[in-house]
Coordinates of C-alpha atoms in Angstrom, one line a residue:
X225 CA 141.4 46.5 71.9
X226 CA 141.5 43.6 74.4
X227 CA 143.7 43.4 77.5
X228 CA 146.1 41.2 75.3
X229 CA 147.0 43.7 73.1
X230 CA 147.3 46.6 75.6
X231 CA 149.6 44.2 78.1
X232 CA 151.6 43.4 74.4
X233 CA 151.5 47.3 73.5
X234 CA 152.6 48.4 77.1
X235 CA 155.9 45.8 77.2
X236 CA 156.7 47.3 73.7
X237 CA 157.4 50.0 75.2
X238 CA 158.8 49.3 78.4
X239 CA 160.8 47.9 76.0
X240 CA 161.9 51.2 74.2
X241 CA 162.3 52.8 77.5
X242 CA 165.2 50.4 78.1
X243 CA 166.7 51.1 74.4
X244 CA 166.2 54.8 75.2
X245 CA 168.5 54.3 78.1
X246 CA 171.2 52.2 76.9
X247 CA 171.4 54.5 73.7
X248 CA 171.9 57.6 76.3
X249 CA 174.6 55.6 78.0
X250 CA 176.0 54.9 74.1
X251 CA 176.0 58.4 73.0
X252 CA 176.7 60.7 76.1
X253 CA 180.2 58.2 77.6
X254 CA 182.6 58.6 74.7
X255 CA 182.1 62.5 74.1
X256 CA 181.6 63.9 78.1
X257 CA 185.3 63.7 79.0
X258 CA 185.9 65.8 76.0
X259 CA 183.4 68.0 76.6
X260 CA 184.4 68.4 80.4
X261 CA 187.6 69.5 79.4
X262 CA 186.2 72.0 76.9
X263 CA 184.0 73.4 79.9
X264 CA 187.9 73.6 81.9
X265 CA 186.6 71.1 84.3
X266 CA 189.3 69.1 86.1
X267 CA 189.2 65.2 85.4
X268 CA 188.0 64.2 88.6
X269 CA 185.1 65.6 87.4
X270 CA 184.4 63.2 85.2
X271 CA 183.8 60.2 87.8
X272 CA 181.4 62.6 89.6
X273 CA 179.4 63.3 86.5
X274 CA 179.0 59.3 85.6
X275 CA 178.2 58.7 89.7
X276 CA 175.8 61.9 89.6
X277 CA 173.7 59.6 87.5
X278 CA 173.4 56.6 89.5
X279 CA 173.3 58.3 92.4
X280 CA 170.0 60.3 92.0
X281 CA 167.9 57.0 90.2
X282 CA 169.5 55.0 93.7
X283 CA 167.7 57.7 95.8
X284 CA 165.0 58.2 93.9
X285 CA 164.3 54.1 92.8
X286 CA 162.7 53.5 96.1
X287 CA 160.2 56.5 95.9
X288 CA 158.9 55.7 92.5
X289 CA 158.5 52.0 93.5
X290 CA 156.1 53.4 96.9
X291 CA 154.7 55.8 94.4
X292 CA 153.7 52.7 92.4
X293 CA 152.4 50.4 95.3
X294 CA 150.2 52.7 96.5
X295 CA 148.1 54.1 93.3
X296 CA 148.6 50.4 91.3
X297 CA 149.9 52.6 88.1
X298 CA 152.7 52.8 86.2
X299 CA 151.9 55.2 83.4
X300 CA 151.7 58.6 85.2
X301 CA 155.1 57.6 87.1
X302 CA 156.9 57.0 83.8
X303 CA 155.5 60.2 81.9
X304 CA 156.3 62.0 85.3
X305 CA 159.8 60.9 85.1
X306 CA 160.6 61.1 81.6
X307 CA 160.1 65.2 82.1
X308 CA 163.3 64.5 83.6
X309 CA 165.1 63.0 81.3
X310 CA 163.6 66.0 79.3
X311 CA 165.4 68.3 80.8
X312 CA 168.6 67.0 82.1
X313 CA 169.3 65.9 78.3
X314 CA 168.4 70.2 77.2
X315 CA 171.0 70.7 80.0
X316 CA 173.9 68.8 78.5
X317 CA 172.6 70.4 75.3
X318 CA 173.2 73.9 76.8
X319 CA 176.2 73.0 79.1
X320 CA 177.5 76.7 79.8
X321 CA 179.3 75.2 82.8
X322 CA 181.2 72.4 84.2
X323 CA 178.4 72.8 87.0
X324 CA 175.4 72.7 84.7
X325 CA 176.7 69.5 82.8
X326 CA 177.1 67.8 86.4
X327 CA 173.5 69.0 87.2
X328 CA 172.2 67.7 84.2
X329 CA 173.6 64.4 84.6
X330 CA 171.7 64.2 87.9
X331 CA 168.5 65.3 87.0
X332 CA 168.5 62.8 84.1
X333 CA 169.2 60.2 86.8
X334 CA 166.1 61.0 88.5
X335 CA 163.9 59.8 85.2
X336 CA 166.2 56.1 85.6
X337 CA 164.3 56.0 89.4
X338 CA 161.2 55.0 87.4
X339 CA 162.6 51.7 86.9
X340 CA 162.0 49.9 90.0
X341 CA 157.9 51.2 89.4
X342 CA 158.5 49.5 86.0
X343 CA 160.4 45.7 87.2
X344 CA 157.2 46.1 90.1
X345 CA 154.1 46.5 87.3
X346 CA 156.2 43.7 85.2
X347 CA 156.0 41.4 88.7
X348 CA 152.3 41.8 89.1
X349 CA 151.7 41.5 85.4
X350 CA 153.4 38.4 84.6
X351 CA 152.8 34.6 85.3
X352 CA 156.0 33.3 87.6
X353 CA 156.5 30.8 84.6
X354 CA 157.1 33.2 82.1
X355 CA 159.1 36.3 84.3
X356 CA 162.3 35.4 83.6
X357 CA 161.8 35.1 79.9
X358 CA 159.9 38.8 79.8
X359 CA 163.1 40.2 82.3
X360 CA 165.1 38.5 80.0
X361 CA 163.9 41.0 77.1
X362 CA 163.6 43.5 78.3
X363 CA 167.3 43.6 79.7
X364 CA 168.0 42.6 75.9
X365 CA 166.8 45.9 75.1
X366 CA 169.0 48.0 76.9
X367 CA 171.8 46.2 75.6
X368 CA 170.4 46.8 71.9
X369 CA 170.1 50.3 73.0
X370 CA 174.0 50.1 74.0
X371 CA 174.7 48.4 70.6
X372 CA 172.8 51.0 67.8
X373 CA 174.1 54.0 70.0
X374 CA 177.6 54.4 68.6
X375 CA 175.9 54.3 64.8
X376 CA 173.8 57.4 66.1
X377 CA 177.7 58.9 66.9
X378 CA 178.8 58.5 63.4
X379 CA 176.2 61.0 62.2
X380 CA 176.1 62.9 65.7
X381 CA 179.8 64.1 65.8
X382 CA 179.5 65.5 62.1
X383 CA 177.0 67.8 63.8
X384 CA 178.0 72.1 63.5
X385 CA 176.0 74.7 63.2
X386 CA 173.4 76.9 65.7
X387 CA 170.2 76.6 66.9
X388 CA 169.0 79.7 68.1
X389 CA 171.7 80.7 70.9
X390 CA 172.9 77.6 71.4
X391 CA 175.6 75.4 70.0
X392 CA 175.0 72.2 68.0
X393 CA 178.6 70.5 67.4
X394 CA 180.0 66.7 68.5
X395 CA 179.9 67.6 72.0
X396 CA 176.3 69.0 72.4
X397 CA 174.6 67.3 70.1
X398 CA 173.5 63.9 72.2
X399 CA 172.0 66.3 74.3
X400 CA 169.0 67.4 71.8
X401 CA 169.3 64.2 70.2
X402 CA 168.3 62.1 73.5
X403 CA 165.9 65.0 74.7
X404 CA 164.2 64.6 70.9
X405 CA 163.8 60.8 71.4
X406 CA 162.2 60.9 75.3
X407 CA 159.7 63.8 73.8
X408 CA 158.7 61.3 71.0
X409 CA 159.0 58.4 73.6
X410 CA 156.1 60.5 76.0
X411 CA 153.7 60.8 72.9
X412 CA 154.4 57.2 73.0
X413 CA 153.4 56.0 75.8
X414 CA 150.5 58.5 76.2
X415 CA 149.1 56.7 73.3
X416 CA 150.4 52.9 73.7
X417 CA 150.3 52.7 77.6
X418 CA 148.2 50.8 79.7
X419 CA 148.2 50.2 83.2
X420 CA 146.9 46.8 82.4
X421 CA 145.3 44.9 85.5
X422 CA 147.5 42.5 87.7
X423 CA 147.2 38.4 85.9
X424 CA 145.5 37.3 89.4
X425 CA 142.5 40.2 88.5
X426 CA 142.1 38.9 85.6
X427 CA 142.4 35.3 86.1
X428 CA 138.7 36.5 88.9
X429 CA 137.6 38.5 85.9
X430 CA 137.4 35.3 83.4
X431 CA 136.8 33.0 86.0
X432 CA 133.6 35.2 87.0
X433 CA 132.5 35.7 83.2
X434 CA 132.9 31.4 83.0
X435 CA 130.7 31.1 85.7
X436 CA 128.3 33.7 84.3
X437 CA 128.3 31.8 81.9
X438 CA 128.1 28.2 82.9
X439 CA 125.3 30.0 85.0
X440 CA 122.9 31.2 81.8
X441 CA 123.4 27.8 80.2
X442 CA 122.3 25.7 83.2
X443 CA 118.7 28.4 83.0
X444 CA 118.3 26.9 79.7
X445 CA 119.0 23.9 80.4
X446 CA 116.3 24.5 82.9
X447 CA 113.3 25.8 81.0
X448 CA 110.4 23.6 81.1
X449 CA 111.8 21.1 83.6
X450 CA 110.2 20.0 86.7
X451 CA 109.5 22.1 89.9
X452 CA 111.5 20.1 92.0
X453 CA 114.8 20.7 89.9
X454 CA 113.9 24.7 89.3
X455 CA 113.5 24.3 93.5
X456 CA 116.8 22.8 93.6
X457 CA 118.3 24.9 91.2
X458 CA 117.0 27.8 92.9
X459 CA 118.6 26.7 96.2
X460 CA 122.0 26.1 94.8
X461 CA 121.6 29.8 92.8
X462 CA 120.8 31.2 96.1
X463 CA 123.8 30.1 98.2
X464 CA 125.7 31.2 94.9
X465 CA 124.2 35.0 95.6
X466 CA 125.1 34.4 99.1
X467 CA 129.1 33.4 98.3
X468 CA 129.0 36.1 96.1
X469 CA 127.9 38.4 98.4
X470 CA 130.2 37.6 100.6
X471 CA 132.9 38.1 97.9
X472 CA 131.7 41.4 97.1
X473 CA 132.7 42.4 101.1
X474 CA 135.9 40.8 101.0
X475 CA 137.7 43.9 98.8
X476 CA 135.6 45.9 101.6
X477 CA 138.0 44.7 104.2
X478 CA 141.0 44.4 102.8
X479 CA 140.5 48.1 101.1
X480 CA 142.6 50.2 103.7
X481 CA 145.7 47.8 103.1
X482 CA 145.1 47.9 99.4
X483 CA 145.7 52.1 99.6
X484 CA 148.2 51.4 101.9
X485 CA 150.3 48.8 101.1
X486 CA 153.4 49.3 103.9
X487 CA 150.7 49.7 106.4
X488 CA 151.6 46.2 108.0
X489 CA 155.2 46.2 106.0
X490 CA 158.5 45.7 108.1
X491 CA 161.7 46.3 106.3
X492 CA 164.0 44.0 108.5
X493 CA 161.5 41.3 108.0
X494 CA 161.3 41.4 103.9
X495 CA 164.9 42.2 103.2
X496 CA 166.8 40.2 105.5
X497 CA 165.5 37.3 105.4
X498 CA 168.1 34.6 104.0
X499 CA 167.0 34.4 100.3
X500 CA 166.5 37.9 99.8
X501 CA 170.2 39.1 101.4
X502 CA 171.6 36.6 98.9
X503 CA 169.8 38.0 95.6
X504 CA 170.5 41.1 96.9
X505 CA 174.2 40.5 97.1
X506 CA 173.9 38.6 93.9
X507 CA 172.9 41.9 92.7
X508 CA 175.6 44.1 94.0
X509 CA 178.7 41.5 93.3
X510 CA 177.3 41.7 89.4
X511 CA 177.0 45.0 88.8
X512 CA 180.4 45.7 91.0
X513 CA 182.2 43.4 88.7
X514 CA 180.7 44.6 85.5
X515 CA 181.3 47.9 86.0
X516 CA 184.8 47.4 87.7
X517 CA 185.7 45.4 84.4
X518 CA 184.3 48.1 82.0
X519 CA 186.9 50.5 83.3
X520 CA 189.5 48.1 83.2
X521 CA 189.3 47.0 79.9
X522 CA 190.0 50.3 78.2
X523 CA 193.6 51.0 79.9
X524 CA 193.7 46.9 79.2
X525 CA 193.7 46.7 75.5
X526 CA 195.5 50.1 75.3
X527 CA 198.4 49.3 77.2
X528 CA 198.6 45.6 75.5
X529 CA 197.3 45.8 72.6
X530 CA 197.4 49.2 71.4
X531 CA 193.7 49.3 70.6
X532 CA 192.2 52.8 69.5
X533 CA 188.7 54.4 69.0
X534 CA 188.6 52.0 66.0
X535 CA 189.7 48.8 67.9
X536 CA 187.9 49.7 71.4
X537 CA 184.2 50.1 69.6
X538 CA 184.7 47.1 67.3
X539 CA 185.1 45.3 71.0
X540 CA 182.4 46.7 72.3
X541 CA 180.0 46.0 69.6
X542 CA 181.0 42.5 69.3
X543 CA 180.2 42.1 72.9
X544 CA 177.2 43.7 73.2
X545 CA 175.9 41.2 70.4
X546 CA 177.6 38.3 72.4
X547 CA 175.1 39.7 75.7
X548 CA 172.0 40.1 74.0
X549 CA 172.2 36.7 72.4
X550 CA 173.4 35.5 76.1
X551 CA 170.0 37.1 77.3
X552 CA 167.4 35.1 74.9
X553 CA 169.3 32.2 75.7
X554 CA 168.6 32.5 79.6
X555 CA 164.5 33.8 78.2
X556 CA 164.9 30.5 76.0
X557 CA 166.3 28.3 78.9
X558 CA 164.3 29.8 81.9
X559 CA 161.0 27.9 80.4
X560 CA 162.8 24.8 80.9
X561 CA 165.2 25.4 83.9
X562 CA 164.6 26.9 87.4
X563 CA 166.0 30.4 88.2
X564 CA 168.3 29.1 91.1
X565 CA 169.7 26.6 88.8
X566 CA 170.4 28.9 86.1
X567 CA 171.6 31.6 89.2
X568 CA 173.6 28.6 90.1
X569 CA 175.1 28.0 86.5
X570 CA 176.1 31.8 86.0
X571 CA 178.3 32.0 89.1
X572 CA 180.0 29.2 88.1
X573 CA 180.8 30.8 84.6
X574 CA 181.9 34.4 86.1
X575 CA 183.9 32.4 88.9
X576 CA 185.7 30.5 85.6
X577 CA 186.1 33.6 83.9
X578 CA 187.7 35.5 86.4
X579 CA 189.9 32.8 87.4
X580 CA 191.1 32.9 83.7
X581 CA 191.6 36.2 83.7
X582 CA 194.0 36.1 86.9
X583 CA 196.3 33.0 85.5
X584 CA 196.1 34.5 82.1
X585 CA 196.2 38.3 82.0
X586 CA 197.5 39.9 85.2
X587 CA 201.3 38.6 83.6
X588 CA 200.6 37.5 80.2
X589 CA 203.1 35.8 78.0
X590 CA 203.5 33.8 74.8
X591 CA 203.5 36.8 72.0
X592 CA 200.8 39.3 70.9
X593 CA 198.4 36.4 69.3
X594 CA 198.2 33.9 72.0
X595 CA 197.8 37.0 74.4
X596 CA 195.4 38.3 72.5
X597 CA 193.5 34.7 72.4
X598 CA 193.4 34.7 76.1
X599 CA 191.8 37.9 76.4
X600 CA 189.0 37.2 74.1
X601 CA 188.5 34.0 76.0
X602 CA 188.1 36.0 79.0
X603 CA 186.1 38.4 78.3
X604 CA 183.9 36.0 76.1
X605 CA 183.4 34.1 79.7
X606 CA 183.0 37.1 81.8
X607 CA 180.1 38.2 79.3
X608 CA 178.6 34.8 78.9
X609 CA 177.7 34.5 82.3
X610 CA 176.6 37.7 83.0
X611 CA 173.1 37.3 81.6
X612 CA 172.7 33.9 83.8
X613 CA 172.9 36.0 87.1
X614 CA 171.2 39.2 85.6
X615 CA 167.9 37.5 84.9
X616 CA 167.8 34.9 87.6
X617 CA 168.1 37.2 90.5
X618 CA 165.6 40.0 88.9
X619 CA 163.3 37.1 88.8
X620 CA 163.9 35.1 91.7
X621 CA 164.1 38.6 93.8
X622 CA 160.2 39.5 92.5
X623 CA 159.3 36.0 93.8
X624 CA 160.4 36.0 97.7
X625 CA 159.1 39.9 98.0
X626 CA 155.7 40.5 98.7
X627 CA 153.5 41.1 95.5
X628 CA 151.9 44.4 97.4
X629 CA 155.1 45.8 97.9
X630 CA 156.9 44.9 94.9
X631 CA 157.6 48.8 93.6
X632 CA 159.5 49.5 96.5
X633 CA 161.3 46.2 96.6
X634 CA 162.3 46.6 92.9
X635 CA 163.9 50.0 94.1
X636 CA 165.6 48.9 96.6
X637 CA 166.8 46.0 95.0
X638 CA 168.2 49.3 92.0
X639 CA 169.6 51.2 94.8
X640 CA 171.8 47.9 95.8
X641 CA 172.7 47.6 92.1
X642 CA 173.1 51.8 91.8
X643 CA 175.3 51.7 94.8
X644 CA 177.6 48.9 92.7
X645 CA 178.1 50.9 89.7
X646 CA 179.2 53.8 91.8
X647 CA 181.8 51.6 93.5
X648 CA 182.8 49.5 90.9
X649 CA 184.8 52.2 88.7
X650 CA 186.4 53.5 91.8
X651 CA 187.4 50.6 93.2
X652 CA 188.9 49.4 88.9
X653 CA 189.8 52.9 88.8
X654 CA 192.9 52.9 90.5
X655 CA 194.2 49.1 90.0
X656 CA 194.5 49.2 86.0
X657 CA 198.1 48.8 86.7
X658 CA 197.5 45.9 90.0
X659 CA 195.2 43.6 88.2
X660 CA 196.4 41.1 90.8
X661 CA 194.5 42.9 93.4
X662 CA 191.9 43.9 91.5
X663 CA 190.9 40.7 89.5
X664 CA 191.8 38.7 93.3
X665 CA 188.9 40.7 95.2
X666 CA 186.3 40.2 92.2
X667 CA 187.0 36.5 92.5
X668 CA 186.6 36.8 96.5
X669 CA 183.0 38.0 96.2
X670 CA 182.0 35.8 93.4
X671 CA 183.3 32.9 95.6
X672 CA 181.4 34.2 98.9
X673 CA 177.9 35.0 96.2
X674 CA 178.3 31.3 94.9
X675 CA 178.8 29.7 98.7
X676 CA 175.8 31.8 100.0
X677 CA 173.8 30.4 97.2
X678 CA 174.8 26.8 97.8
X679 CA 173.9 27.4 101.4
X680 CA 171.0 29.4 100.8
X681 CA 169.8 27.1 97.6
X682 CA 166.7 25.5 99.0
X683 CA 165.1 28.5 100.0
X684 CA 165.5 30.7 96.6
X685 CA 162.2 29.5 95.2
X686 CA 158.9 31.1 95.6
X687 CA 157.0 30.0 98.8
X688 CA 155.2 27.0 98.9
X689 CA 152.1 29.2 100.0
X690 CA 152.2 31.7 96.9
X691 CA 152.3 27.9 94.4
X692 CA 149.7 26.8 96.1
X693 CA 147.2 29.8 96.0
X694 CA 148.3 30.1 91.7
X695 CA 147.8 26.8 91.5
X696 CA 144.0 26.5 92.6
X697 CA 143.6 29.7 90.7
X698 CA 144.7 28.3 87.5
X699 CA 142.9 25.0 88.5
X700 CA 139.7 27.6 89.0

């Protein structure tokens, strides 16, 4: 099997990874409040047991992503990980407590820290050109995950009956269902994982077997000619064993930062520098909004439009296909337009929608249709530019970090986004009824994220230097 077919076999499934976690999200939300107040927990328990998630992958994104830089691999770090999304999903299966449900949410969180090692091997993996379109993806498959999920419910809640000690009923049940799929999901990538080397390592590798090459058909080329060309051939062979040589010692030197890669890093001096604060923000202002949205668009369509289970995951399914389709647009788009401009483009949409959304639903009017019109067109907006920002930051942001250092970025770059989707549903939480207020401070940081990239728009591109070194390499 050639490196092709491994790097092709390993983004398959990074790719069920992120199906794996959207499908947990799918199946776990709509049955733990429930299931909380079976276990006689009190409802603020509920936010904690969402946060407990995000909170231990934010902690734990950063470690994974220095795990990463310093042994080059991805592989162990995922199999490592997924024991604990192993056994935070038997947890929730056994949930004898309030307390062991919230533990089990933040063990399974750890397992989602693995992430940023994941966004770091796609970085060194990838050609600039194409990282957008392969981000692009493989956000799309989280999203499919968080479309399919709710079908697994239908069978799922129809679940009763024992297991040994333990109860299997509506409530339990995504528990050994989402352990059962990250056991089958190790097997998997024990058997379909490569930690396939970096494009520059193999851009040397070919360029050394072409000049291997190119070398044994200038020695037949040779045979029988004159000893003046065999001398001249010999001298040009020799400074080639000489170059090489010297190329051999290069990795010598450079060995000790290779094992260490923050041996010369500074934090203040990667992540706050101008373009990186921006993407950074970029990424906390989207997920904040998101997230603020989702828990404002329940009470929403309630309160308005009496929407039930029925109504509520008819919405949700129609907008999840809306966001994948948005998502292989941008991977469609991004081979034809620069990140910053489709960065740029986003904003603009979110800034649009959330402007509708204040002059149309904080006080709507007109009847139940035209009401019901203006949310769709809302919500249609707020969705379609979601994926514009999602994949232009992930991409620009693995273009202005360092290469050597890219894990840790990534995790830091998850712990911004983790922090968001903390803050986001408490900030939404308690403003269902001041939309106003609510809707008025999203647009506020959109504005400020879209000025900041205006202002900042020159400089979110990768450096000149980086162009310049791929480019002779891909001219080599």
């Amino acid at each position: 099997m050639d490196n092709q077919q491994k790097r092709n076999l390993t983004f398959l499934n990074i790719g069920l990874i992120f199906m794996l976690s959207g499908i947990e999200y799918a199946v776990i939300l709509p049955t733990i409040w429930r299931y909380l107040q079976i276990l006689e927990a009190p409802p603020y328990f509920l936010g904690l047991g969402l946060s407990a998630f995000s909170l231990s992958g934010l902690i734990t994104g950063p470690l994974f992503g220095l795990w990463s830089d310093r042994s080059k691999t991805t592989k162990s770090i995922i199999l490592f990980s997924n024991l604990f999304e192993i056994i935070g999903n038997f947890m929730y299966f056994i949930g004898y407590s309030k307390w062991l449900l919230l533990s089990s949410r933040l063990v399974a969180g750890v397992g989602a820290g693995a992430g940023s090692s994941i966004f770091g091997f796609l970085t060194r993996s990838t050609r600039p050109e194409e990282r957008a379109g392969i981000f692009a993806a493989i956000m799309a498959c989280r999203q499919v995950g968080l479309l399919v999920g709710p079908a697994f419910n239908l069978f799922l809640r129809l679940c009763d009956f024992k297991l040994g000690p333990f109860v299997v009923n509506k409530y339990t049940s995504p528990g050994i269902f989402m352990c059962l799929l990250w056991v089958l999901l190790q097997f998997l990538v024990l058997a379909m994982y490569w930690d396939v080397p970096p494009i520059s390592s193999e851009g040397g590798a070919v360029m050394v077997e072409m000049k291997q090459e190119e070398k044994d058909e200038e020695e037949v080329l040779l045979m029988g000619s004159d000893d003046e060309t065999v001398h001249t051939y010999r001298a040009v062979n020799s400074d080639q064993s000489e170059t090489s040589a010297s190329s051999e010692m290069e990795p010598v030197h450079g060995a000790s930062s290779a094992s260490n890669p923050l041996k010369n890093f500074s934090a203040s001096r990667e992540f706050l520098r101008e373009e990186v604060v921006v993407l950074l923000t970029a990424q906390f202002i989207t997920l904040f909004n998101q997230t603020a949205l989702e828990t404002m668009v329940t009470p929403l369509t309630q309160r308005h439009f009496s929407f039930g289970e029925l109504g509520n995951s008819l919405m949700y399914s129609l907008c999840g296909v809306e966001v994948i389709l948005g998502f292989f647009f941008v991977r469609w788009l991004s081979r034809k337009v620069a990140d910053r401009a489709v960065l740029a483009v986003g904003l603009v949409i979110c800034c649009t929608a959330c402007i509708w959304c204040l002059i149309f639903l904080c006080n709507p009017r007109g009847g139940y249709r035209w009401e019901l019109s203006a949310f769709i067109i809302g919500v249609f907006l707020q969705l379609l530019g979601l994926p514009f920002v999602a994949v232009s930051q992930v991409s620009l942001f693995s273009k202005v970090t360092a290469e050597k250092t890219q894990g840790f970025s990534q995790g830091v770059r998850r712990s911004v986004g983790g922090l968001a989707t903390i803050l986001g549903p408490l900030w939404a939480g308690g403003l269902t009824n001041h939309l106003y207020i609510m809707l008025g401070m999203m647009l506020a940081l959109l504005v400020m994220i879209t000025v900041m990239t205006v202002l900042s728009y020159d400089r979110l591109t990768q450096p000149r230097a980086v162009q310049c070194a791929q480019s002779s390499d891909s001219g080599g």
